[in-house]
Amino acid sequence: LPGTPVLSDFSCRVPAGGTTVVLGATGAGKSTLAKLLLGLYRPGGGRILIDDRDMLEYRIRSLRKRMTPLLQEAFLFHMSIAENIAFGVKHAERAEIVTAAKLANAHEFIAGMPDGYDTIVGESGATLSGGQRQRLGIARAVLRDAPIMIFDEPTTGLDVHAERSAKEALATIRDDHTLLVITHRLHFLDLADWVVFVADGKVLAEGTPTEMAAECGAYQEFIAREAALALPSSAAEKTS
């Protein structure tokens, strides 16, 4: 409803230098959190602190240098693959672009393209699969090398193989960065150093994965429900 806060009683922390998974069902307010962190929305109340400094005290340009986003669909331009990876990074060398692509598990499919890194992709990456587009988005994030990386539902719409490749790419870049993965997918939990569990615009609990599994009943119920939904129908029948 108009005027109704999307997030309320929402307080959590994201430890620096680790991987935090913000977990919750669709509609829990997770994407609103991503937009707040990126400065696309301004908080109507409360504060967002980065290194104990109110985010609103940063100039937007300075803030964007500290953060790299990867939203549900990586936007690509009608230009070469190399230019898309290097978008927003001045004077990127080809070797740096290739290294970023390798870390993002994208080099192999790029090398198989007609002109390799010089292959022109269609507007919005229409000539590529969803998994390929997302891995190019991850490569772009790797090349920017911002200290804070925010991934909002990074494997939405991907098949199992592409999803696994994208997750492996995130695992390769988590060192020396603060990684924030906002998702409803359980398979990111094995990357997590810290978990924030949200529902109905509120933080219900936060802690290490071990603490959450042992102490938060709502979290345990969510995990069991999502795990059951992920089972193949034949496996679900056997366990029913």
PDB file of C-alpha atoms in Angstrom:
ATOM      1  CA  LEU A   1       0.000   0.000   0.000  1.00  0.00           C
ATOM      2  CA  PRO A   2       1.213   3.586  -0.649  1.00  0.00           C
ATOM      3  CA  GLY A   3       2.987   4.962   2.387  1.00  0.00           C
ATOM      4  CA  THR A   4       3.576   1.519   3.882  1.00  0.00           C
ATOM      5  CA  PRO A   5       7.290   0.905   4.593  1.00  0.00           C
ATOM      6  CA  VAL A   6       8.768  -1.967   2.586  1.00  0.00           C
ATOM      7  CA  LEU A   7      11.376  -2.541   5.304  1.00  0.00           C
ATOM      8  CA  SER A   8      10.694  -2.039   9.004  1.00  0.00           C
ATOM      9  CA  ASP A   9      12.479  -3.184  12.158  1.00  0.00           C
ATOM     10  CA  PHE A  10      15.287  -3.913   9.735  1.00  0.00           C
ATOM     11  CA  SER A  11      18.674  -3.950  11.413  1.00  0.00           C
ATOM     12  CA  CYS A  12      21.618  -6.146  10.501  1.00  0.00           C
ATOM     13  CA  ARG A  13      25.338  -6.063   9.952  1.00  0.00           C
ATOM     14  CA  VAL A  14      27.515  -7.207   7.069  1.00  0.00           C
ATOM     15  CA  PRO A  15      31.003  -8.168   8.301  1.00  0.00           C
ATOM     16  CA  ALA A  16      33.788  -6.651   6.213  1.00  0.00           C
ATOM     17  CA  GLY A  17      35.938  -9.010   4.194  1.00  0.00           C
ATOM     18  CA  GLY A  18      33.510 -11.933   4.295  1.00  0.00           C
ATOM     19  CA  THR A  19      30.559 -13.334   2.383  1.00  0.00           C
ATOM     20  CA  THR A  20      27.122 -12.481   3.721  1.00  0.00           C
ATOM     21  CA  VAL A  21      24.033 -14.187   2.333  1.00  0.00           C
ATOM     22  CA  VAL A  22      20.764 -12.287   2.761  1.00  0.00           C
ATOM     23  CA  LEU A  23      18.211 -15.077   2.537  1.00  0.00           C
ATOM     24  CA  GLY A  24      14.458 -14.919   2.281  1.00  0.00           C
ATOM     25  CA  ALA A  25      11.450 -15.732   0.164  1.00  0.00           C
ATOM     26  CA  THR A  26      10.436 -13.730  -2.900  1.00  0.00           C
ATOM     27  CA  GLY A  27       8.790 -10.504  -1.752  1.00  0.00           C
ATOM     28  CA  ALA A  28      10.622 -10.384   1.576  1.00  0.00           C
ATOM     29  CA  GLY A  29      12.233  -7.024   0.722  1.00  0.00           C
ATOM     30  CA  LYS A  30      15.650  -8.301  -0.352  1.00  0.00           C
ATOM     31  CA  SER A  31      15.857  -6.356  -3.631  1.00  0.00           C
ATOM     32  CA  THR A  32      14.787  -3.158  -1.853  1.00  0.00           C
ATOM     33  CA  LEU A  33      17.808  -3.640   0.381  1.00  0.00           C
ATOM     34  CA  ALA A  34      20.067  -3.911  -2.684  1.00  0.00           C
ATOM     35  CA  LYS A  35      18.673  -0.670  -4.137  1.00  0.00           C
ATOM     36  CA  LEU A  36      19.164   1.132  -0.825  1.00  0.00           C
ATOM     37  CA  LEU A  37      22.774   0.012  -0.625  1.00  0.00           C
ATOM     38  CA  LEU A  38      23.436   1.180  -4.180  1.00  0.00           C
ATOM     39  CA  GLY A  39      21.928   4.595  -3.515  1.00  0.00           C
ATOM     40  CA  LEU A  40      19.042   4.031  -5.915  1.00  0.00           C
ATOM     41  CA  TYR A  41      16.615   4.521  -3.006  1.00  0.00           C
ATOM     42  CA  ARG A  42      17.090   6.804  -0.022  1.00  0.00           C
ATOM     43  CA  PRO A  43      16.036   5.488   3.382  1.00  0.00           C
ATOM     44  CA  GLY A  44      12.914   7.132   4.756  1.00  0.00           C
ATOM     45  CA  GLY A  45      14.248   6.561   8.250  1.00  0.00           C
ATOM     46  CA  GLY A  46      17.193   4.990   9.966  1.00  0.00           C
ATOM     47  CA  ARG A  47      20.756   4.879   8.645  1.00  0.00           C
ATOM     48  CA  ILE A  48      23.009   2.727   6.511  1.00  0.00           C
ATOM     49  CA  LEU A  49      26.594   2.776   7.768  1.00  0.00           C
ATOM     50  CA  ILE A  50      29.666   1.914   5.742  1.00  0.00           C
ATOM     51  CA  ASP A  51      32.794   1.708   7.875  1.00  0.00           C
ATOM     52  CA  ASP A  52      30.834   3.471  10.664  1.00  0.00           C
ATOM     53  CA  ARG A  53      30.019   6.405   8.371  1.00  0.00           C
ATOM     54  CA  ASP A  54      26.496   7.261   7.229  1.00  0.00           C
ATOM     55  CA  MET A  55      26.132   6.291   3.579  1.00  0.00           C
ATOM     56  CA  LEU A  56      24.444   9.652   2.844  1.00  0.00           C
ATOM     57  CA  GLU A  57      27.696  11.410   3.740  1.00  0.00           C
ATOM     58  CA  TYR A  58      29.440   9.831   0.752  1.00  0.00           C
ATOM     59  CA  ARG A  59      29.295  11.463  -2.637  1.00  0.00           C
ATOM     60  CA  ILE A  60      27.416   9.179  -4.991  1.00  0.00           C
ATOM     61  CA  ARG A  61      30.450   8.875  -7.280  1.00  0.00           C
ATOM     62  CA  SER A  62      32.655   7.850  -4.354  1.00  0.00           C
ATOM     63  CA  LEU A  63      30.018   5.388  -3.201  1.00  0.00           C
ATOM     64  CA  ARG A  64      29.774   3.751  -6.630  1.00  0.00           C
ATOM     65  CA  LYS A  65      33.558   3.296  -6.699  1.00  0.00           C
ATOM     66  CA  ARG A  66      33.336   1.329  -3.464  1.00  0.00           C
ATOM     67  CA  MET A  67      30.562  -0.966  -4.699  1.00  0.00           C
ATOM     68  CA  THR A  68      29.973  -3.193  -7.695  1.00  0.00           C
ATOM     69  CA  PRO A  69      26.445  -4.479  -8.299  1.00  0.00           C
ATOM     70  CA  LEU A  70      25.262  -7.490 -10.232  1.00  0.00           C
ATOM     71  CA  LEU A  71      21.502  -7.489 -10.439  1.00  0.00           C
ATOM     72  CA  GLN A  72      19.177 -10.244 -11.583  1.00  0.00           C
ATOM     73  CA  GLU A  73      19.940  -9.600 -15.248  1.00  0.00           C
ATOM     74  CA  ALA A  74      23.372  -8.344 -16.329  1.00  0.00           C
ATOM     75  CA  PHE A  75      22.845  -5.540 -18.866  1.00  0.00           C
ATOM     76  CA  LEU A  76      25.050  -5.794 -21.933  1.00  0.00           C
ATOM     77  CA  PHE A  77      25.543  -3.311 -24.736  1.00  0.00           C
ATOM     78  CA  HIS A  78      25.752  -3.716 -28.516  1.00  0.00           C
ATOM     79  CA  MET A  79      29.535  -3.866 -28.529  1.00  0.00           C
ATOM     80  CA  SER A  80      32.263  -6.468 -28.242  1.00  0.00           C
ATOM     81  CA  ILE A  81      32.499  -8.921 -25.367  1.00  0.00           C
ATOM     82  CA  ALA A  82      35.780  -7.320 -24.274  1.00  0.00           C
ATOM     83  CA  GLU A  83      34.194  -3.848 -24.263  1.00  0.00           C
ATOM     84  CA  ASN A  84      31.236  -5.130 -22.269  1.00  0.00           C
ATOM     85  CA  ILE A  85      33.502  -6.650 -19.614  1.00  0.00           C
ATOM     86  CA  ALA A  86      35.591  -3.466 -19.455  1.00  0.00           C
ATOM     87  CA  PHE A  87      32.582  -1.137 -19.361  1.00  0.00           C
ATOM     88  CA  GLY A  88      33.173   1.516 -16.698  1.00  0.00           C
ATOM     89  CA  VAL A  89      36.882   0.707 -16.363  1.00  0.00           C
ATOM     90  CA  LYS A  90      39.148   3.110 -18.219  1.00  0.00           C
ATOM     91  CA  HIS A  91      42.177   1.810 -20.082  1.00  0.00           C
ATOM     92  CA  ALA A  92      41.649  -1.854 -19.203  1.00  0.00           C
ATOM     93  CA  GLU A  93      44.283  -4.057 -20.811  1.00  0.00           C
ATOM     94  CA  ARG A  94      43.239  -7.151 -22.759  1.00  0.00           C
ATOM     95  CA  ALA A  95      45.195  -9.359 -20.345  1.00  0.00           C
ATOM     96  CA  GLU A  96      43.194  -7.914 -17.419  1.00  0.00           C
ATOM     97  CA  ILE A  97      39.939  -8.563 -19.268  1.00  0.00           C
ATOM     98  CA  VAL A  98      40.937 -12.172 -19.971  1.00  0.00           C
ATOM     99  CA  THR A  99      41.949 -12.730 -16.346  1.00  0.00           C
ATOM    100  CA  ALA A 100      38.576 -11.389 -15.154  1.00  0.00           C
ATOM    101  CA  ALA A 101      36.762 -13.648 -17.630  1.00  0.00           C
ATOM    102  CA  LYS A 102      38.686 -16.686 -16.420  1.00  0.00           C
ATOM    103  CA  LEU A 103      37.816 -15.930 -12.798  1.00  0.00           C
ATOM    104  CA  ALA A 104      34.164 -15.619 -13.840  1.00  0.00           C
ATOM    105  CA  ASN A 105      34.182 -18.981 -15.657  1.00  0.00           C
ATOM    106  CA  ALA A 106      33.507 -17.117 -18.901  1.00  0.00           C
ATOM    107  CA  HIS A 107      36.765 -17.543 -20.821  1.00  0.00           C
ATOM    108  CA  GLU A 108      35.955 -20.945 -22.292  1.00  0.00           C
ATOM    109  CA  PHE A 109      32.702 -19.930 -23.961  1.00  0.00           C
ATOM    110  CA  ILE A 110      34.192 -16.586 -25.084  1.00  0.00           C
ATOM    111  CA  ALA A 111      37.118 -18.380 -26.735  1.00  0.00           C
ATOM    112  CA  GLY A 112      34.596 -20.497 -28.653  1.00  0.00           C
ATOM    113  CA  MET A 113      32.806 -17.451 -30.092  1.00  0.00           C
ATOM    114  CA  PRO A 114      33.417 -16.551 -33.775  1.00  0.00           C
ATOM    115  CA  ASP A 115      35.705 -13.603 -32.945  1.00  0.00           C
ATOM    116  CA  GLY A 116      36.531 -14.459 -29.363  1.00  0.00           C
ATOM    117  CA  TYR A 117      36.675 -11.380 -27.175  1.00  0.00           C
ATOM    118  CA  ASP A 118      35.991  -9.183 -30.230  1.00  0.00           C
ATOM    119  CA  THR A 119      32.639 -10.864 -30.909  1.00  0.00           C
ATOM    120  CA  ILE A 120      29.842  -8.294 -31.016  1.00  0.00           C
ATOM    121  CA  VAL A 121      26.861  -9.169 -28.841  1.00  0.00           C
ATOM    122  CA  GLY A 122      23.352  -7.946 -29.537  1.00  0.00           C
ATOM    123  CA  GLU A 123      21.599  -5.272 -27.490  1.00  0.00           C
ATOM    124  CA  SER A 124      21.072  -6.594 -23.940  1.00  0.00           C
ATOM    125  CA  GLY A 125      23.195  -9.599 -24.898  1.00  0.00           C
ATOM    126  CA  ALA A 126      20.385 -11.108 -26.969  1.00  0.00           C
ATOM    127  CA  THR A 127      22.810 -13.388 -28.806  1.00  0.00           C
ATOM    128  CA  LEU A 128      23.978 -15.015 -25.550  1.00  0.00           C
ATOM    129  CA  SER A 129      22.347 -17.403 -23.105  1.00  0.00           C
ATOM    130  CA  GLY A 130      21.277 -16.237 -19.654  1.00  0.00           C
ATOM    131  CA  GLY A 131      24.204 -18.020 -18.057  1.00  0.00           C
ATOM    132  CA  GLN A 132      26.676 -16.444 -20.462  1.00  0.00           C
ATOM    133  CA  ARG A 133      25.269 -12.964 -19.837  1.00  0.00           C
ATOM    134  CA  GLN A 134      25.480 -13.428 -16.087  1.00  0.00           C
ATOM    135  CA  ARG A 135      29.073 -14.657 -16.229  1.00  0.00           C
ATOM    136  CA  LEU A 136      30.017 -11.595 -18.287  1.00  0.00           C
ATOM    137  CA  GLY A 137      28.378  -9.508 -15.573  1.00  0.00           C
ATOM    138  CA  ILE A 138      30.500 -11.267 -12.971  1.00  0.00           C
ATOM    139  CA  ALA A 139      33.616 -10.709 -15.103  1.00  0.00           C
ATOM    140  CA  ARG A 140      32.759  -7.001 -15.241  1.00  0.00           C
ATOM    141  CA  ALA A 141      32.468  -6.963 -11.449  1.00  0.00           C
ATOM    142  CA  VAL A 142      35.816  -8.762 -11.109  1.00  0.00           C
ATOM    143  CA  LEU A 143      37.544  -6.242 -13.378  1.00  0.00           C
ATOM    144  CA  ARG A 144      36.146  -3.275 -11.441  1.00  0.00           C
ATOM    145  CA  ASP A 145      37.491  -4.894  -8.251  1.00  0.00           C
ATOM    146  CA  ALA A 146      35.460  -2.731  -5.870  1.00  0.00           C
ATOM    147  CA  PRO A 147      35.878  -3.681  -2.213  1.00  0.00           C
ATOM    148  CA  ILE A 148      32.117  -4.305  -1.820  1.00  0.00           C
ATOM    149  CA  MET A 149      30.284  -6.537  -4.301  1.00  0.00           C
ATOM    150  CA  ILE A 150      26.498  -6.820  -4.218  1.00  0.00           C
ATOM    151  CA  PHE A 151      24.820  -9.683  -6.071  1.00  0.00           C
ATOM    152  CA  ASP A 152      21.010  -9.617  -6.182  1.00  0.00           C
ATOM    153  CA  GLU A 153      19.582 -13.033  -7.169  1.00  0.00           C
ATOM    154  CA  PRO A 154      22.622 -13.672  -9.409  1.00  0.00           C
ATOM    155  CA  THR A 155      21.361 -17.010 -10.782  1.00  0.00           C
ATOM    156  CA  THR A 156      17.719 -16.156 -11.502  1.00  0.00           C
ATOM    157  CA  GLY A 157      16.493 -17.885 -14.650  1.00  0.00           C
ATOM    158  CA  LEU A 158      19.634 -19.970 -15.146  1.00  0.00           C
ATOM    159  CA  ASP A 159      19.678 -23.700 -15.760  1.00  0.00           C
ATOM    160  CA  VAL A 160      21.475 -25.978 -13.303  1.00  0.00           C
ATOM    161  CA  HIS A 161      24.776 -25.998 -15.221  1.00  0.00           C
ATOM    162  CA  ALA A 162      24.872 -22.202 -15.681  1.00  0.00           C
ATOM    163  CA  GLU A 163      23.855 -21.707 -12.059  1.00  0.00           C
ATOM    164  CA  ARG A 164      26.725 -23.908 -10.892  1.00  0.00           C
ATOM    165  CA  SER A 165      29.207 -22.014 -13.064  1.00  0.00           C
ATOM    166  CA  ALA A 166      28.010 -18.660 -11.729  1.00  0.00           C
ATOM    167  CA  LYS A 167      28.282 -19.871  -8.145  1.00  0.00           C
ATOM    168  CA  GLU A 168      31.793 -21.199  -8.769  1.00  0.00           C
ATOM    169  CA  ALA A 169      32.699 -17.784 -10.174  1.00  0.00           C
ATOM    170  CA  LEU A 170      31.519 -16.067  -6.995  1.00  0.00           C
ATOM    171  CA  ALA A 171      33.577 -18.511  -4.932  1.00  0.00           C
ATOM    172  CA  THR A 172      36.744 -17.516  -6.805  1.00  0.00           C
ATOM    173  CA  ILE A 173      36.364 -13.792  -6.073  1.00  0.00           C
ATOM    174  CA  ARG A 174      35.225 -13.870  -2.450  1.00  0.00           C
ATOM    175  CA  ASP A 175      38.706 -13.480  -0.978  1.00  0.00           C
ATOM    176  CA  ASP A 176      39.722  -9.887  -0.146  1.00  0.00           C
ATOM    177  CA  HIS A 177      36.208  -8.585  -0.864  1.00  0.00           C
ATOM    178  CA  THR A 178      33.033  -7.980   1.079  1.00  0.00           C
ATOM    179  CA  LEU A 179      30.525 -10.075  -0.818  1.00  0.00           C
ATOM    180  CA  LEU A 180      26.793  -9.609  -0.294  1.00  0.00           C
ATOM    181  CA  VAL A 181      24.615 -12.240  -1.977  1.00  0.00           C
ATOM    182  CA  ILE A 182      20.886 -11.484  -1.842  1.00  0.00           C
ATOM    183  CA  THR A 183      18.918 -14.584  -2.736  1.00  0.00           C
ATOM    184  CA  HIS A 184      16.225 -17.138  -1.977  1.00  0.00           C
ATOM    185  CA  ARG A 185      18.391 -19.997  -3.261  1.00  0.00           C
ATOM    186  CA  LEU A 186      19.825 -22.318  -0.632  1.00  0.00           C
ATOM    187  CA  HIS A 187      22.895 -23.378  -2.579  1.00  0.00           C
ATOM    188  CA  PHE A 188      24.678 -20.091  -1.785  1.00  0.00           C
ATOM    189  CA  LEU A 189      24.722 -20.934   1.903  1.00  0.00           C
ATOM    190  CA  ASP A 190      27.898 -22.991   1.599  1.00  0.00           C
ATOM    191  CA  LEU A 191      29.698 -19.763   0.590  1.00  0.00           C
ATOM    192  CA  ALA A 192      28.344 -17.846   3.581  1.00  0.00           C
ATOM    193  CA  ASP A 193      30.374 -16.613   6.527  1.00  0.00           C
ATOM    194  CA  TRP A 194      27.304 -14.762   7.810  1.00  0.00           C
ATOM    195  CA  VAL A 195      23.582 -15.147   7.125  1.00  0.00           C
ATOM    196  CA  VAL A 196      20.828 -12.539   7.436  1.00  0.00           C
ATOM    197  CA  PHE A 197      17.356 -14.104   7.310  1.00  0.00           C
ATOM    198  CA  VAL A 198      14.535 -11.774   6.253  1.00  0.00           C
ATOM    199  CA  ALA A 199      10.765 -12.116   5.977  1.00  0.00           C
ATOM    200  CA  ASP A 200       8.008  -9.541   5.408  1.00  0.00           C
ATOM    201  CA  GLY A 201      10.503  -6.682   5.339  1.00  0.00           C
ATOM    202  CA  LYS A 202      12.051  -7.564   8.691  1.00  0.00           C
ATOM    203  CA  VAL A 203      15.266  -9.201   9.826  1.00  0.00           C
ATOM    204  CA  LEU A 204      14.200 -12.273  11.781  1.00  0.00           C
ATOM    205  CA  ALA A 205      17.694 -13.458  12.696  1.00  0.00           C
ATOM    206  CA  GLU A 206      21.349 -13.214  11.726  1.00  0.00           C
ATOM    207  CA  GLY A 207      24.457 -15.195  12.548  1.00  0.00           C
ATOM    208  CA  THR A 208      26.853 -17.790  11.217  1.00  0.00           C
ATOM    209  CA  PRO A 209      25.277 -20.620   9.199  1.00  0.00           C
ATOM    210  CA  THR A 210      25.888 -23.004  12.124  1.00  0.00           C
ATOM    211  CA  GLU A 211      24.258 -20.654  14.634  1.00  0.00           C
ATOM    212  CA  MET A 212      21.271 -20.060  12.378  1.00  0.00           C
ATOM    213  CA  ALA A 213      20.697 -23.763  11.757  1.00  0.00           C
ATOM    214  CA  ALA A 214      20.797 -24.488  15.485  1.00  0.00           C
ATOM    215  CA  GLU A 215      18.936 -21.527  16.957  1.00  0.00           C
ATOM    216  CA  CYS A 216      16.394 -20.020  14.534  1.00  0.00           C
ATOM    217  CA  GLY A 217      13.194 -22.045  14.125  1.00  0.00           C
ATOM    218  CA  ALA A 218      11.793 -19.854  11.326  1.00  0.00           C
ATOM    219  CA  TYR A 219      15.066 -20.219   9.423  1.00  0.00           C
ATOM    220  CA  GLN A 220      14.990 -23.997   9.880  1.00  0.00           C
ATOM    221  CA  GLU A 221      11.424 -24.127   8.552  1.00  0.00           C
ATOM    222  CA  PHE A 222      12.362 -22.000   5.536  1.00  0.00           C
ATOM    223  CA  ILE A 223      15.338 -24.244   4.740  1.00  0.00           C
ATOM    224  CA  ALA A 224      13.213 -27.392   4.990  1.00  0.00           C
ATOM    225  CA  ARG A 225      10.469 -25.915   2.805  1.00  0.00           C
ATOM    226  CA  GLU A 226      12.837 -24.666   0.090  1.00  0.00           C
ATOM    227  CA  ALA A 227      14.783 -27.939   0.115  1.00  0.00           C
ATOM    228  CA  ALA A 228      11.558 -29.891  -0.390  1.00  0.00           C
ATOM    229  CA  LEU A 229      10.547 -27.645  -3.307  1.00  0.00           C
ATOM    230  CA  ALA A 230      13.935 -28.231  -4.924  1.00  0.00           C
ATOM    231  CA  LEU A 231      13.537 -32.004  -4.889  1.00  0.00           C
ATOM    232  CA  PRO A 232      12.715 -33.696  -8.212  1.00  0.00           C
ATOM    233  CA  SER A 233       9.126 -34.909  -8.247  1.00  0.00           C
ATOM    234  CA  SER A 234      10.221 -38.565  -8.094  1.00  0.00           C
ATOM    235  CA  ALA A 235      12.399 -37.888  -5.054  1.00  0.00           C
ATOM    236  CA  ALA A 236       9.585 -35.961  -3.394  1.00  0.00           C
ATOM    237  CA  GLU A 237       7.254 -38.914  -3.922  1.00  0.00           C
ATOM    238  CA  LYS A 238       9.744 -41.293  -2.315  1.00  0.00           C
ATOM    239  CA  THR A 239      10.076 -39.110   0.745  1.00  0.00           C
ATOM    240  CA  SER A 240       6.356 -38.421   1.145  1.00  0.00           C
TER     241      SER A 240
END
